[in-house]
Each structure stands twice: as C-alpha cells, then as structure tokens.
Amino acid sequence: MMNRWHVLKRVMPLLVGMVLLLSGCGRADLSTLRPQGPVAEEQFGLMKLTITIMVVVVLIVFAIAVYVIVRYRRRPGDKSIPVQVEGNHKLEIIWTVIPIVLLIILGVPTVKSVFGLAKDYTHDPKAIQVHVTAHQYWWEFEYPNLGVKTAQELIIPNDAVISVEAKTADVLHSFWIPSLAGKTDTNPGGNVNTMYFEAPKTGVYLGKCAELCGPSHSLMDFKVKVVDRASFDRWVAAMKNPVQLPDDQQVADLLNKQCLSCHAIGDKGVQLYPNLTGIGSRQAVAGILVNTDDPKYKNEGSVEDNLKRWIKDPQAVKPGTQMPKVDLTDDQIDAIAKYLAGLKLEY
C-alpha cells in the first residue's frame, strides 16, 4: 500500500503538469469557447449548461461518497456487523426524481436550440446563399445568386445570414468554423446538408475539415473573411472583372498550358480545381501556407514565396493532393508565381 502511495505522489505532479501544459495548446481562432456569432453563442450556452449540471452532480456525489467513507468507516477493534438496510422508499424516489428534473432542465433548451438552429434559409432572398463543395484537400465556395465562385477563402458580409448548402466531391468531410458555428458533414452520394450562421464582427476566422478524410486531413484549412456590406459588394464586382494575362507571351503561353487547363483566373480558364482569381489577396496559399512578410514566422513566407513553394512540390506541402508536380524550370515557376501574386482584388 505504501509503495502505491509513493508511486502516486510521483505521478500526480506529472499529471497536473501535463494538464496545465495541454490547457495552453490550441488557437484563439480555432476555439468553440470564444464564440463570435449568435449561432456559436447559443451552442456555447448549451455547453456551459451541460458542464454546470455535470460539475454540480459530480461534486455532490463525491461529497456524499467522502462523507459516507469517513462517517461509516470501520473503527479499530470494532467487529460488529453494521445495520443491514434493504431499502428506503424516500431515498429511491429522491434519486429517481432528481435525474428526471436534471434531464428536463437540460433537454428543454437543447430541443429548442436543435430546432431553432435547423432553420432553412436556402430560399430567403435576404440571406447570402453559399454552396460549399469539399474536395481532397480544398474547399470550393460558390455564390449562385451572385454568379461568383472561389476557393479556400469564404468572403461574407457582416450584416446578413449566411445560408450554406454543403456537399462533397469525393469522400466524407465536415465543414466547420469553430468560432461561428458547429460542424456540418458533407456526405458522399450526392447528399446536400444545410446550415446557417451569422458573423456580425468583421475579421478573419479559421475553418477546418472536421472529419478524417485522408493523409492531408489536418491540412484542409480555409479562411472566413468577414467584411462590411460595401466591401463585400466591391469584392463581388472585382471577382467578375476580366483579367489580363501577362504581356510576356512566353509566360502567357505557360499559364494557358500549365494553369488554365485546370484553374480559372477571372474570365479565363476552366474551374475544375481552385479558382485563382484574386489569389494574391488571400490570407494563405493552398489554405495552410500563411502569407506574411513578418520575419518572426519562420515557416511562412510572402504570397510569391508560398506560391513558388506550392508549385514546385505540392506533395511536400499537402501529401495526397491532386495538384501534380509540373515539370517547370525555376525561372518558369518564378514567372508564374510573380504573376499570380500580383492578382490582387481591391475591396
């Protein structure tokens, strides 16, 4: 018994240290505990209610257990047999009624929220309609009522309900913006799942795939950029503007042959894979290579540097991606990256 106690004394500080260490992990923009919209706030409220009930129940049960262990422990020299209790109707009624009451307290707001958050805004003319298609390992966003399609960065206004219809082009994925709303699966077989959310605070939020979908599942990120209505309208207009290819004919031919056969840039190319219109304005390349010139971020780079890294060896960035490694010289990669980095949208 003493040996076990000594082992426990050594292990406990380690366990406490691990808990403190792990509590510091994570990111502020990837937390459901910092809701930034009404849908996320309602879901967070349910979490707090559930946790509060569980904590109260656990504390009461442990308090009773400790009291019973101490109060009715066997004393030294006491060999008497305790009174044998076969039943107590009053206690049995109490511990049956209490769980029922707790279930009602938890169940009523849960059912209310479930039905409330299941509202269908797909035919609401005031809502921004977005068709989300999940691919291995990128996200496609189409605004059917606005005639715009983009990828990896969802641009939305801060004054409207965002109605989402989510589906997959391949395997099972899950669309998730932790700070704004819960997860919505994208199921194979042509199924379309709907959800809605609102984002009243302008800013950039991180989205993730929340369903294991392959070797680069953890790298299947996207950004949600919330802007004011005027900026959103300018972005929509900018996405529809025609794009001019480089004046250098060799670079233009290279783009037509190597890029525009799969991607779209403005009114040129095809939209089989991510639309590259305005890629120079995005927060990241390939969803995970954050665009920054800040030297303290050693693993990141400028838009142009990240594009070079991605074009040169996509598999090194996202294993399993369908983006092929194209046979290009360093000069050709530099020329393509420079042009794409210059595709910026003013909004």
GROMACS .gro file of C-alpha atoms in nm:
model
  347
    1MET     CA    1   0.000   0.000   0.000
    2MET     CA    2   0.282   0.240   0.089
    3ASN     CA    3   0.460   0.165  -0.239
    4ARG     CA    4   0.145   0.257  -0.429
    5TRP     CA    5   0.120   0.582  -0.236
    6HIS     CA    6   0.479   0.672  -0.320
    7VAL     CA    7   0.416   0.599  -0.689
    8LEU     CA    8   0.101   0.813  -0.680
    9LYS     CA    9   0.289   1.103  -0.522
   10ARG     CA   10   0.542   1.092  -0.804
   11VAL     CA   11   0.288   1.056  -1.083
   12MET     CA   12   0.042   1.323  -0.966
   13PRO     CA   13   0.273   1.624  -1.026
   14LEU     CA   14   0.343   1.489  -1.374
   15LEU     CA   15  -0.028   1.456  -1.450
   16VAL     CA   16  -0.101   1.805  -1.316
   17GLY     CA   17   0.184   1.945  -1.525
   18MET     CA   18   0.052   1.774  -1.838
   19VAL     CA   19  -0.296   1.918  -1.778
   20LEU     CA   20  -0.154   2.269  -1.741
   21LEU     CA   21   0.064   2.224  -2.049
   22LEU     CA   22  -0.219   2.094  -2.266
   23SER     CA   23  -0.451   2.371  -2.148
   24GLY     CA   24  -0.219   2.617  -2.320
   25CYS     CA   25  -0.241   2.440  -2.655
   26GLY     CA   26  -0.470   2.549  -2.935
   27ARG     CA   27  -0.551   2.872  -3.112
   28ALA     CA   28  -0.787   3.156  -3.032
   29ASP     CA   29  -0.939   3.145  -3.381
   30LEU     CA   30  -0.998   2.770  -3.358
   31SER     CA   31  -1.194   2.754  -3.035
   32THR     CA   32  -1.562   2.696  -2.971
   33LEU     CA   33  -1.506   2.858  -2.631
   34ARG     CA   34  -1.475   3.203  -2.790
   35PRO     CA   35  -1.796   3.236  -2.992
   36GLN     CA   36  -1.805   3.521  -3.242
   37GLY     CA   37  -2.161   3.490  -3.368
   38PRO     CA   38  -2.516   3.418  -3.244
   39VAL     CA   39  -2.516   3.054  -3.358
   40ALA     CA   40  -2.186   2.982  -3.186
   41GLU     CA   41  -2.301   3.171  -2.875
   42GLU     CA   42  -2.617   2.960  -2.850
   43GLN     CA   43  -2.418   2.639  -2.886
   44PHE     CA   44  -2.168   2.762  -2.628
   45GLY     CA   45  -2.456   2.836  -2.391
   46LEU     CA   46  -2.569   2.473  -2.415
   47MET     CA   47  -2.215   2.358  -2.344
   48LYS     CA   48  -2.198   2.576  -2.032
   49LEU     CA   49  -2.536   2.448  -1.910
   50THR     CA   50  -2.432   2.085  -1.962
   51ILE     CA   51  -2.095   2.130  -1.793
   52THR     CA   52  -2.253   2.314  -1.498
   53ILE     CA   53  -2.501   2.032  -1.438
   54MET     CA   54  -2.227   1.769  -1.464
   55VAL     CA   55  -1.996   1.956  -1.226
   56VAL     CA   56  -2.273   2.001  -0.966
   57VAL     CA   57  -2.368   1.632  -0.987
   58VAL     CA   58  -2.005   1.517  -0.960
   59LEU     CA   59  -1.936   1.744  -0.661
   60ILE     CA   60  -2.247   1.625  -0.477
   61VAL     CA   61  -2.176   1.257  -0.547
   62PHE     CA   62  -1.812   1.289  -0.439
   63ALA     CA   63  -1.912   1.482  -0.126
   64ILE     CA   64  -2.161   1.211  -0.029
   65ALA     CA   65  -1.905   0.940  -0.103
   66VAL     CA   66  -1.638   1.107   0.111
   67TYR     CA   67  -1.887   1.164   0.395
   68VAL     CA   68  -2.000   0.800   0.390
   69ILE     CA   69  -1.643   0.669   0.376
   70VAL     CA   70  -1.538   0.881   0.675
   71ARG     CA   71  -1.859   0.862   0.880
   72TYR     CA   72  -1.917   0.490   0.848
   73ARG     CA   73  -1.563   0.358   0.833
   74ARG     CA   74  -1.476   0.060   1.050
   75ARG     CA   75  -1.308   0.172   1.372
   76PRO     CA   76  -1.014  -0.018   1.521
   77GLY     CA   77  -1.139  -0.303   1.736
   78ASP     CA   78  -1.497  -0.274   1.611
   79LYS     CA   79  -1.607  -0.617   1.491
   80SER     CA   80  -1.980  -0.556   1.497
   81ILE     CA   81  -2.193  -0.604   1.188
   82PRO     CA   82  -2.349  -0.277   1.063
   83VAL     CA   83  -2.725  -0.242   1.039
   84GLN     CA   84  -2.840  -0.405   0.715
   85VAL     CA   85  -3.067  -0.172   0.518
   86GLU     CA   86  -3.270  -0.340   0.245
   87GLY     CA   87  -3.446  -0.037   0.101
   88ASN     CA   88  -3.564   0.318   0.154
   89HIS     CA   89  -3.861   0.435  -0.048
   90LYS     CA   90  -3.796   0.802   0.024
   91LEU     CA   91  -3.434   0.785  -0.098
   92GLU     CA   92  -3.530   0.581  -0.403
   93ILE     CA   93  -3.791   0.840  -0.500
   94ILE     CA   94  -3.541   1.124  -0.449
   95TRP     CA   95  -3.265   0.972  -0.662
   96THR     CA   96  -3.517   0.889  -0.933
   97VAL     CA   97  -3.680   1.233  -0.942
   98ILE     CA   98  -3.355   1.433  -0.937
   99PRO     CA   99  -3.218   1.284  -1.266
  100ILE     CA  100  -3.558   1.340  -1.430
  101VAL     CA  101  -3.553   1.706  -1.325
  102LEU     CA  102  -3.195   1.746  -1.450
  103LEU     CA  103  -3.286   1.587  -1.784
  104ILE     CA  104  -3.577   1.828  -1.821
  105ILE     CA  105  -3.353   2.126  -1.738
  106LEU     CA  106  -3.103   2.009  -1.999
  107GLY     CA  107  -3.349   1.870  -2.253
  108VAL     CA  108  -3.584   2.166  -2.298
  109PRO     CA  109  -3.321   2.423  -2.408
  110THR     CA  110  -3.140   2.156  -2.611
  111VAL     CA  111  -3.451   2.064  -2.811
  112LYS     CA  112  -3.533   2.433  -2.853
  113SER     CA  113  -3.185   2.505  -2.989
  114VAL     CA  114  -3.179   2.200  -3.215
  115PHE     CA  115  -3.499   2.305  -3.390
  116GLY     CA  116  -3.403   2.673  -3.386
  117LEU     CA  117  -3.065   2.608  -3.547
  118ALA     CA  118  -3.229   2.387  -3.810
  119LYS     CA  119  -3.399   2.683  -3.977
  120ASP     CA  120  -3.383   2.672  -4.355
  121TYR     CA  121  -3.263   2.994  -4.517
  122THR     CA  122  -3.196   2.843  -4.860
  123HIS     CA  123  -3.489   3.033  -5.012
  124ASP     CA  124  -3.452   3.351  -4.810
  125PRO     CA  125  -3.382   3.640  -5.054
  126LYS     CA  126  -3.208   3.839  -4.781
  127ALA     CA  127  -2.961   3.562  -4.694
  128ILE     CA  128  -2.629   3.512  -4.871
  129GLN     CA  129  -2.651   3.175  -5.042
  130VAL     CA  130  -2.327   2.976  -5.047
  131HIS     CA  131  -2.277   2.633  -5.199
  132VAL     CA  132  -1.984   2.463  -5.029
  133THR     CA  133  -1.813   2.171  -5.201
  134ALA     CA  134  -1.544   1.978  -5.017
  135HIS     CA  135  -1.258   1.824  -5.215
  136GLN     CA  136  -0.946   1.641  -5.109
  137TYR     CA  137  -0.797   1.872  -4.972
  138TRP     CA  138  -0.953   2.207  -5.053
  139TRP     CA  139  -1.281   2.394  -5.031
  140GLU     CA  140  -1.488   2.545  -5.309
  141PHE     CA  141  -1.733   2.828  -5.241
  142GLU     CA  142  -1.999   2.923  -5.494
  143TYR     CA  143  -2.240   3.213  -5.461
  144PRO     CA  144  -2.515   3.101  -5.703
  145ASN     CA  145  -2.722   3.419  -5.677
  146LEU     CA  146  -2.418   3.637  -5.738
  147GLY     CA  147  -2.250   3.438  -6.015
  148VAL     CA  148  -1.923   3.404  -5.825
  149LYS     CA  149  -1.711   3.100  -5.745
  150THR     CA  150  -1.392   3.098  -5.540
  151ALA     CA  151  -1.184   2.866  -5.326
  152GLN     CA  152  -1.012   2.841  -4.989
  153GLU     CA  153  -1.140   3.178  -4.868
  154LEU     CA  154  -1.505   3.243  -4.788
  155ILE     CA  155  -1.585   3.614  -4.811
  156ILE     CA  156  -1.909   3.717  -4.638
  157PRO     CA  157  -2.077   4.039  -4.521
  158ASN     CA  158  -2.129   4.107  -4.152
  159ASP     CA  159  -2.494   4.212  -4.188
  160ALA     CA  160  -2.661   3.903  -4.332
  161VAL     CA  161  -2.746   3.543  -4.258
  162ILE     CA  162  -2.516   3.304  -4.443
  163SER     CA  163  -2.709   3.006  -4.578
  164VAL     CA  164  -2.484   2.710  -4.656
  165GLU     CA  165  -2.558   2.406  -4.870
  166ALA     CA  166  -2.270   2.164  -4.822
  167LYS     CA  167  -2.175   1.861  -5.028
  168THR     CA  168  -1.864   1.662  -5.118
  169ALA     CA  169  -1.698   1.585  -5.449
  170ASP     CA  170  -1.527   1.272  -5.318
  171VAL     CA  171  -1.511   1.132  -4.962
  172LEU     CA  172  -1.672   1.227  -4.633
  173HIS     CA  173  -1.567   1.569  -4.499
  174SER     CA  174  -1.708   1.806  -4.238
  175PHE     CA  175  -1.743   2.183  -4.276
  176TRP     CA  176  -1.653   2.359  -3.951
  177ILE     CA  177  -1.590   2.719  -3.845
  178PRO     CA  178  -1.536   2.679  -3.467
  179SER     CA  179  -1.582   3.045  -3.377
  180LEU     CA  180  -1.900   3.088  -3.580
  181ALA     CA  181  -2.096   2.761  -3.596
  182GLY     CA  182  -2.094   2.388  -3.540
  183LYS     CA  183  -1.992   2.116  -3.784
  184THR     CA  184  -2.186   2.009  -4.092
  185ASP     CA  185  -2.092   1.684  -4.262
  186THR     CA  186  -2.059   1.662  -4.639
  187ASN     CA  187  -2.170   1.309  -4.721
  188PRO     CA  188  -2.090   1.115  -5.040
  189GLY     CA  189  -2.371   1.005  -5.266
  190GLY     CA  190  -2.500   1.344  -5.371
  191ASN     CA  191  -2.639   1.437  -5.029
  192VAL     CA  192  -2.663   1.808  -4.951
  193ASN     CA  193  -2.671   1.925  -4.590
  194THR     CA  194  -2.779   2.274  -4.493
  195MET     CA  195  -2.686   2.510  -4.213
  196TYR     CA  196  -2.673   2.880  -4.144
  197PHE     CA  197  -2.467   3.118  -3.937
  198GLU     CA  198  -2.405   3.487  -3.883
  199ALA     CA  199  -2.080   3.675  -3.831
  200PRO     CA  200  -2.150   4.027  -3.702
  201LYS     CA  201  -1.785   4.101  -3.622
  202THR     CA  202  -1.550   4.177  -3.911
  203GLY     CA  203  -1.227   3.983  -3.917
  204VAL     CA  204  -1.070   3.658  -4.032
  205TYR     CA  205  -1.175   3.322  -3.887
  206LEU     CA  206  -1.024   2.980  -3.937
  207GLY     CA  207  -1.224   2.693  -4.082
  208LYS     CA  208  -1.132   2.326  -4.078
  209CYS     CA  209  -1.233   1.988  -4.209
  210ALA     CA  210  -1.357   1.803  -3.901
  211GLU     CA  211  -1.380   1.453  -4.049
  212LEU     CA  212  -1.082   1.229  -4.120
  213CYS     CA  213  -1.057   1.227  -4.500
  214GLY     CA  214  -0.704   1.123  -4.591
  215PRO     CA  215  -0.335   1.195  -4.530
  216SER     CA  216  -0.376   1.575  -4.550
  217HIS     CA  217  -0.695   1.596  -4.345
  218SER     CA  218  -0.525   1.811  -4.082
  219LEU     CA  219  -0.409   2.050  -4.356
  220MET     CA  220  -0.755   2.102  -4.507
  221ASP     CA  221  -0.797   2.455  -4.375
  222PHE     CA  222  -0.984   2.753  -4.511
  223LYS     CA  223  -1.036   3.113  -4.406
  224VAL     CA  224  -1.359   3.303  -4.349
  225LYS     CA  225  -1.317   3.674  -4.409
  226VAL     CA  226  -1.599   3.888  -4.271
  227VAL     CA  227  -1.625   4.237  -4.421
  228ASP     CA  228  -1.881   4.516  -4.425
  229ARG     CA  229  -2.151   4.520  -4.693
  230ALA     CA  230  -1.983   4.782  -4.911
  231SER     CA  231  -1.657   4.584  -4.915
  232PHE     CA  232  -1.846   4.265  -4.994
  233ASP     CA  233  -2.020   4.428  -5.291
  234ARG     CA  234  -1.686   4.555  -5.419
  235TRP     CA  235  -1.538   4.206  -5.383
  236VAL     CA  236  -1.823   4.053  -5.585
  237ALA     CA  237  -1.772   4.311  -5.860
  238ALA     CA  238  -1.394   4.258  -5.858
  239MET     CA  239  -1.437   3.881  -5.893
  240LYS     CA  240  -1.635   3.937  -6.214
  241ASN     CA  241  -1.388   4.176  -6.373
  242PRO     CA  242  -1.192   4.042  -6.672
  243VAL     CA  243  -0.830   3.952  -6.604
  244GLN     CA  244  -0.538   4.035  -6.828
  245LEU     CA  245  -0.269   3.776  -6.888
  246PRO     CA  246   0.099   3.878  -6.870
  247ASP     CA  247   0.238   4.091  -7.153
  248ASP     CA  248   0.524   3.843  -7.183
  249GLN     CA  249   0.384   3.597  -7.438
  250GLN     CA  250   0.601   3.311  -7.312
  251VAL     CA  251   0.461   3.347  -6.961
  252ALA     CA  252   0.107   3.383  -7.100
  253ASP     CA  253   0.150   3.064  -7.305
  254LEU     CA  254   0.289   2.888  -6.998
  255LEU     CA  255  -0.015   2.990  -6.794
  256ASN     CA  256  -0.254   2.876  -7.067
  257LYS     CA  257  -0.085   2.540  -7.091
  258GLN     CA  258   0.002   2.462  -6.730
  259CYS     CA  259  -0.253   2.653  -6.520
  260LEU     CA  260  -0.566   2.749  -6.713
  261SER     CA  261  -0.629   2.392  -6.827
  262CYS     CA  262  -0.743   2.318  -6.469
  263HIS     CA  263  -0.792   2.653  -6.298
  264ALA     CA  264  -0.984   2.971  -6.370
  265ILE     CA  265  -0.849   3.323  -6.346
  266GLY     CA  266  -1.126   3.576  -6.395
  267ASP     CA  267  -1.298   3.503  -6.725
  268LYS     CA  268  -1.021   3.272  -6.845
  269GLY     CA  269  -0.957   2.902  -6.796
  270VAL     CA  270  -1.180   2.632  -6.650
  271GLN     CA  271  -1.298   2.577  -6.294
  272LEU     CA  272  -1.210   2.214  -6.239
  273TYR     CA  273  -0.985   2.299  -5.946
  274PRO     CA  274  -0.946   2.606  -5.719
  275ASN     CA  275  -1.033   2.938  -5.879
  276LEU     CA  276  -0.718   3.152  -5.870
  277THR     CA  277  -0.888   3.489  -5.915
  278GLY     CA  278  -0.750   3.726  -5.653
  279ILE     CA  279  -0.515   3.467  -5.507
  280GLY     CA  280  -0.266   3.743  -5.432
  281SER     CA  281  -0.514   3.892  -5.184
  282ARG     CA  282  -0.580   3.574  -4.991
  283GLN     CA  283  -0.466   3.503  -4.640
  284ALA     CA  284  -0.291   3.180  -4.739
  285VAL     CA  285  -0.176   2.969  -5.032
  286ALA     CA  286  -0.323   2.618  -5.050
  287GLY     CA  287  -0.516   2.700  -4.735
  288ILE     CA  288  -0.220   2.650  -4.500
  289LEU     CA  289   0.081   2.850  -4.623
  290VAL     CA  290   0.009   3.177  -4.446
  291ASN     CA  291   0.107   3.483  -4.645
  292THR     CA  292   0.321   3.713  -4.433
  293ASP     CA  293   0.645   3.907  -4.457
  294ASP     CA  294   0.693   3.908  -4.081
  295PRO     CA  295   1.037   3.751  -4.013
  296LYS     CA  296   0.922   3.601  -3.682
  297TYR     CA  297   0.714   3.345  -3.874
  298LYS     CA  298   1.000   3.132  -4.000
  299ASN     CA  299   0.781   2.865  -4.161
  300GLU     CA  300   0.572   3.114  -4.356
  301GLY     CA  301   0.651   3.349  -4.642
  302SER     CA  302   0.520   3.612  -4.878
  303VAL     CA  303   0.247   3.530  -5.129
  304GLU     CA  304   0.505   3.490  -5.402
  305ASP     CA  305   0.735   3.271  -5.192
  306ASN     CA  306   0.446   3.049  -5.084
  307LEU     CA  307   0.328   3.014  -5.444
  308LYS     CA  308   0.676   2.906  -5.551
  309ARG     CA  309   0.688   2.651  -5.273
  310TRP     CA  310   0.345   2.515  -5.365
  311ILE     CA  311   0.403   2.498  -5.742
  312LYS     CA  312   0.746   2.341  -5.704
  313ASP     CA  313   0.633   2.045  -5.493
  314PRO     CA  314   0.263   2.028  -5.394
  315GLN     CA  315   0.301   1.683  -5.239
  316ALA     CA  316   0.558   1.815  -4.993
  317VAL     CA  317   0.303   2.071  -4.873
  318LYS     CA  318  -0.011   1.856  -4.885
  319PRO     CA  319   0.051   1.482  -4.922
  320GLY     CA  320  -0.217   1.321  -5.136
  321THR     CA  321  -0.326   1.642  -5.308
  322GLN     CA  322  -0.443   1.613  -5.668
  323MET     CA  323  -0.224   1.907  -5.769
  324PRO     CA  324   0.051   1.745  -5.980
  325LYS     CA  325   0.417   1.831  -5.971
  326VAL     CA  326   0.459   2.007  -6.303
  327ASP     CA  327   0.785   1.986  -6.494
  328LEU     CA  328   0.890   2.350  -6.481
  329THR     CA  329   1.222   2.526  -6.451
  330ASP     CA  330   1.290   2.756  -6.157
  331ASP     CA  331   1.261   3.058  -6.387
  332GLN     CA  332   0.921   2.941  -6.510
  333ILE     CA  333   0.800   2.883  -6.154
  334ASP     CA  334   0.924   3.229  -6.057
  335ALA     CA  335   0.740   3.388  -6.351
  336ILE     CA  336   0.410   3.212  -6.274
  337ALA     CA  337   0.436   3.287  -5.902
  338LYS     CA  338   0.509   3.653  -5.968
  339TYR     CA  339   0.205   3.688  -6.194
  340LEU     CA  340  -0.030   3.505  -5.957
  341ALA     CA  341   0.095   3.705  -5.657
  342GLY     CA  342   0.001   4.019  -5.845
  343LEU     CA  343  -0.362   3.908  -5.882
  344LYS     CA  344  -0.496   4.123  -5.601
  345LEU     CA  345  -0.853   4.237  -5.551
  346GLU     CA  346  -0.923   4.583  -5.418
  347TYR     CA  347  -1.229   4.579  -5.195
   0.00000   0.00000   0.00000
